[in-house]
PDB file of C-alpha atoms in Angstrom:
ATOM      1  CA  MET W 781     -13.648 -76.146 -30.354  1.00  0.00           C
ATOM      2  CA  LEU W 782     -12.780 -73.444 -27.899  1.00  0.00           C
ATOM      3  CA  ASN W 783      -9.347 -72.113 -29.073  1.00  0.00           C
ATOM      4  CA  LYS W 784      -8.580 -68.938 -27.038  1.00  0.00           C
ATOM      5  CA  VAL W 785     -10.078 -66.176 -24.866  1.00  0.00           C
ATOM      6  CA  HIS W 786     -11.271 -64.014 -27.636  1.00  0.00           C
ATOM      7  CA  HIS W 787     -12.267 -61.016 -25.433  1.00  0.00           C
ATOM      8  CA  VAL W 788     -13.142 -59.938 -21.983  1.00  0.00           C
ATOM      9  CA  THR W 789     -15.751 -57.236 -21.467  1.00  0.00           C
ATOM     10  CA  TYR W 790     -16.009 -55.151 -18.328  1.00  0.00           C
ATOM     11  CA  VAL W 791     -18.719 -52.741 -17.324  1.00  0.00           C
ATOM     12  CA  VAL W 792     -17.497 -49.436 -15.697  1.00  0.00           C
ATOM     13  CA  GLU W 793     -19.053 -46.134 -14.505  1.00  0.00           C
ATOM     14  CA  ASN W 794     -16.888 -44.101 -16.911  1.00  0.00           C
ATOM     15  CA  VAL W 795     -14.663 -45.279 -19.802  1.00  0.00           C
ATOM     16  CA  ASP W 796     -12.654 -42.072 -19.955  1.00  0.00           C
ATOM     17  CA  ASP W 797     -11.631 -42.452 -16.245  1.00  0.00           C
ATOM     18  CA  MET W 798     -10.693 -46.090 -16.941  1.00  0.00           C
ATOM     19  CA  ALA W 799      -8.700 -45.229 -20.006  1.00  0.00           C
ATOM     20  CA  ALA W 800      -6.794 -42.662 -18.042  1.00  0.00           C
ATOM     21  CA  TYR W 801      -6.167 -45.251 -15.217  1.00  0.00           C
ATOM     22  CA  ILE W 802      -4.995 -47.920 -17.629  1.00  0.00           C
ATOM     23  CA  GLU W 803      -2.636 -45.493 -19.442  1.00  0.00           C
ATOM     24  CA  ARG W 804      -1.141 -44.075 -16.236  1.00  0.00           C
ATOM     25  CA  ASN W 805      -0.631 -47.592 -14.611  1.00  0.00           C
ATOM     26  CA  PHE W 806       0.016 -49.897 -17.536  1.00  0.00           C
ATOM     27  CA  SER W 807       1.086 -47.407 -20.410  1.00  0.00           C
ATOM     28  CA  LEU W 808      -1.600 -48.747 -22.669  1.00  0.00           C
ATOM     29  CA  THR W 809      -3.934 -46.636 -24.833  1.00  0.00           C
ATOM     30  CA  PRO W 810      -7.195 -47.885 -26.475  1.00  0.00           C
ATOM     31  CA  ILE W 811      -6.940 -49.071 -30.114  1.00  0.00           C
ATOM     32  CA  ARG W 812     -10.511 -47.915 -30.522  1.00  0.00           C
ATOM     33  CA  SER W 813     -13.119 -45.739 -28.715  1.00  0.00           C
ATOM     34  CA  ASP W 814     -16.762 -45.891 -29.770  1.00  0.00           C
ATOM     35  CA  GLU W 815     -20.209 -44.686 -28.729  1.00  0.00           C
ATOM     36  CA  PHE W 816     -23.020 -47.033 -29.717  1.00  0.00           C
ATOM     37  CA  THR W 817     -26.014 -44.779 -28.870  1.00  0.00           C
ATOM     38  CA  GLU W 818     -28.487 -47.239 -30.468  1.00  0.00           C
ATOM     39  CA  ARG W 819     -27.133 -50.088 -28.187  1.00  0.00           C
ATOM     40  CA  GLY W 820     -26.880 -47.770 -25.187  1.00  0.00           C
ATOM     41  CA  PHE W 821     -23.200 -47.888 -24.340  1.00  0.00           C
ATOM     42  CA  LYS W 822     -19.829 -46.165 -24.920  1.00  0.00           C
ATOM     43  CA  SER W 823     -16.687 -48.314 -25.124  1.00  0.00           C
ATOM     44  CA  ILE W 824     -12.924 -48.448 -25.244  1.00  0.00           C
ATOM     45  CA  LEU W 825     -11.052 -51.380 -26.761  1.00  0.00           C
ATOM     46  CA  TYR W 826      -7.538 -52.756 -26.089  1.00  0.00           C
ATOM     47  CA  GLN W 827      -5.602 -55.397 -27.890  1.00  0.00           C
ATOM     48  CA  ILE W 828      -3.507 -57.265 -25.173  1.00  0.00           C
ATOM     49  CA  GLY W 829      -1.595 -60.110 -26.952  1.00  0.00           C
ATOM     50  CA  ASP W 830      -4.158 -62.212 -28.800  1.00  0.00           C
ATOM     51  CA  THR W 831      -6.984 -61.137 -26.535  1.00  0.00           C
ATOM     52  CA  LEU W 832      -9.303 -58.063 -26.867  1.00  0.00           C
ATOM     53  CA  VAL W 833     -10.277 -56.265 -23.598  1.00  0.00           C
ATOM     54  CA  ASP W 834     -13.078 -53.774 -23.711  1.00  0.00           C
ATOM     55  CA  PHE W 835     -14.822 -51.569 -21.135  1.00  0.00           C
ATOM     56  CA  PHE W 836     -18.518 -50.461 -21.558  1.00  0.00           C
ATOM     57  CA  GLN W 837     -20.105 -47.483 -19.979  1.00  0.00           C
ATOM     58  CA  PRO W 838     -23.860 -47.459 -20.070  1.00  0.00           C
ATOM     59  CA  LEU W 839     -25.444 -44.372 -21.717  1.00  0.00           C
ATOM     60  CA  ARG W 840     -29.000 -45.235 -20.708  1.00  0.00           C
ATOM     61  CA  ASP W 841     -30.634 -46.943 -17.673  1.00  0.00           C
ATOM     62  CA  ASP W 842     -32.668 -49.456 -19.798  1.00  0.00           C
ATOM     63  CA  THR W 843     -29.857 -51.600 -21.076  1.00  0.00           C
ATOM     64  CA  PRO W 844     -28.289 -54.887 -19.822  1.00  0.00           C
ATOM     65  CA  THR W 845     -25.076 -53.037 -19.205  1.00  0.00           C
ATOM     66  CA  ALA W 846     -26.771 -50.505 -16.984  1.00  0.00           C
ATOM     67  CA  ARG W 847     -28.699 -53.225 -15.209  1.00  0.00           C
ATOM     68  CA  GLN W 848     -25.422 -55.166 -14.451  1.00  0.00           C
ATOM     69  CA  LEU W 849     -23.661 -52.014 -13.211  1.00  0.00           C
ATOM     70  CA  ARG W 850     -26.553 -51.262 -10.852  1.00  0.00           C
ATOM     71  CA  GLU W 851     -26.918 -54.793  -9.615  1.00  0.00           C
ATOM     72  CA  THR W 852     -23.273 -55.765  -9.109  1.00  0.00           C
ATOM     73  CA  GLY W 853     -21.140 -52.681  -9.651  1.00  0.00           C
ATOM     74  CA  PRO W 854     -18.173 -52.460 -11.981  1.00  0.00           C
ATOM     75  CA  GLY W 855     -16.598 -55.701 -13.092  1.00  0.00           C
ATOM     76  CA  VAL W 856     -16.501 -58.490 -15.667  1.00  0.00           C
ATOM     77  CA  MET W 857     -19.481 -58.481 -17.949  1.00  0.00           C
ATOM     78  CA  HIS W 858     -18.496 -61.566 -19.841  1.00  0.00           C
ATOM     79  CA  VAL W 859     -15.616 -63.555 -21.307  1.00  0.00           C
ATOM     80  CA  ALA W 860     -15.979 -64.588 -24.958  1.00  0.00           C
ATOM     81  CA  TRP W 861     -14.386 -67.769 -26.102  1.00  0.00           C
ATOM     82  CA  GLY W 862     -12.776 -67.881 -29.534  1.00  0.00           C
ATOM     83  CA  VAL W 863     -14.127 -70.647 -31.902  1.00  0.00           C
ATOM     84  CA  ASP W 864     -13.880 -71.586 -35.554  1.00  0.00           C
ATOM     85  CA  GLY W 865     -17.100 -72.437 -37.491  1.00  0.00           C
ATOM     86  CA  ILE W 866     -19.438 -70.486 -35.268  1.00  0.00           C
ATOM     87  CA  GLY W 867     -22.472 -71.137 -37.403  1.00  0.00           C
ATOM     88  CA  GLN W 868     -22.103 -74.910 -37.213  1.00  0.00           C
ATOM     89  CA  LEU W 869     -21.293 -74.684 -33.499  1.00  0.00           C
ATOM     90  CA  PHE W 870     -24.465 -72.687 -32.874  1.00  0.00           C
ATOM     91  CA  ASN W 871     -26.452 -75.399 -34.537  1.00  0.00           C
ATOM     92  CA  ASP W 872     -24.648 -78.227 -32.740  1.00  0.00           C
ATOM     93  CA  LEU W 873     -25.188 -76.433 -29.371  1.00  0.00           C
ATOM     94  CA  GLN W 874     -28.946 -76.187 -30.029  1.00  0.00           C
ATOM     95  CA  ALA W 875     -29.045 -79.847 -31.083  1.00  0.00           C
ATOM     96  CA  ASN W 876     -27.418 -80.615 -27.693  1.00  0.00           C
ATOM     97  CA  GLY W 877     -30.341 -78.974 -25.919  1.00  0.00           C
ATOM     98  CA  ASN W 878     -28.907 -75.497 -25.318  1.00  0.00           C
ATOM     99  CA  ASP W 879     -31.175 -72.498 -25.560  1.00  0.00           C
ATOM    100  CA  MET W 880     -29.369 -69.898 -27.721  1.00  0.00           C
ATOM    101  CA  ARG W 881     -29.861 -66.209 -27.995  1.00  0.00           C
ATOM    102  CA  GLY W 882     -31.173 -65.259 -31.365  1.00  0.00           C
ATOM    103  CA  ASP W 883     -31.619 -67.330 -34.498  1.00  0.00           C
ATOM    104  CA  GLY W 884     -27.885 -67.692 -35.341  1.00  0.00           C
ATOM    105  CA  PRO W 885     -24.614 -65.901 -34.907  1.00  0.00           C
ATOM    106  CA  SER W 886     -24.753 -62.107 -35.069  1.00  0.00           C
ATOM    107  CA  ALA W 887     -22.273 -59.364 -35.976  1.00  0.00           C
ATOM    108  CA  SER W 888     -20.777 -57.472 -33.082  1.00  0.00           C
ATOM    109  CA  PRO W 889     -20.401 -53.741 -33.457  1.00  0.00           C
ATOM    110  CA  PHE W 890     -16.592 -54.414 -33.615  1.00  0.00           C
ATOM    111  CA  GLY W 891     -16.844 -56.741 -36.755  1.00  0.00           C
ATOM    112  CA  TYR W 892     -16.625 -60.265 -35.410  1.00  0.00           C
ATOM    113  CA  LEU W 893     -19.446 -62.814 -35.059  1.00  0.00           C
ATOM    114  CA  THR W 894     -20.914 -63.870 -31.675  1.00  0.00           C
ATOM    115  CA  ALA W 895     -23.202 -66.428 -30.471  1.00  0.00           C
ATOM    116  CA  SER W 896     -24.410 -66.763 -26.847  1.00  0.00           C
ATOM    117  CA  ILE W 897     -25.825 -69.621 -24.795  1.00  0.00           C
ATOM    118  CA  GLU W 898     -28.639 -68.652 -22.462  1.00  0.00           C
ATOM    119  CA  PRO W 899     -27.319 -69.011 -18.805  1.00  0.00           C
ATOM    120  CA  ALA W 900     -30.309 -71.280 -17.862  1.00  0.00           C
ATOM    121  CA  SER W 901     -28.781 -73.924 -20.279  1.00  0.00           C
ATOM    122  CA  SER W 902     -25.219 -73.697 -18.924  1.00  0.00           C
ATOM    123  CA  HIS W 903     -25.516 -73.860 -15.115  1.00  0.00           C
ATOM    124  CA  GLY W 904     -26.029 -70.080 -14.788  1.00  0.00           C
ATOM    125  CA  ILE W 905     -22.916 -69.155 -16.681  1.00  0.00           C
ATOM    126  CA  TYR W 906     -23.106 -66.832 -19.597  1.00  0.00           C
ATOM    127  CA  PHE W 907     -21.098 -68.283 -22.376  1.00  0.00           C
ATOM    128  CA  GLN W 908     -20.440 -66.033 -25.416  1.00  0.00           C
ATOM    129  CA  LEU W 909     -18.594 -67.447 -28.383  1.00  0.00           C
ATOM    130  CA  ALA W 910     -16.774 -65.321 -30.987  1.00  0.00           C
ATOM    131  CA  GLU W 911     -15.192 -65.790 -34.384  1.00  0.00           C
ATOM    132  CA  GLY W 912     -13.006 -63.289 -36.282  1.00  0.00           C
ATOM    133  CA  GLU W 913     -11.082 -60.266 -35.487  1.00  0.00           C
ATOM    134  CA  HIS W 914     -12.095 -56.723 -34.760  1.00  0.00           C
ATOM    135  CA  SER W 915     -12.388 -54.215 -37.753  1.00  0.00           C
TER     136      SER W 915
END
């Protein structure tokens, strides 16, 4: 069922500062930089082995990213677990009594599918599941 760590998302004050830090200290450059104004964040994306690592900078104060940054400071926003058959898994998780976000898997702005379990169903832990690769 869970087959890898698909991606890890961090929330930071400034993605440009983070990109400079990572390049200076780890000699890595982002494979992609984006600004998702409709979703309220700017991002940089790295491919590290089989795992994607992205950093989000809030662009507005009314987003979940901004709220997390205000409440807890910079850090891990979530870890997404890689799966196969995300549509069936979504249905199976609902059948097992989990409250899921949305009516089914949704497309991420990076091109892969995601599904999320509401933390109230999973002992307060936010589980995101992901299938596919970035585009």
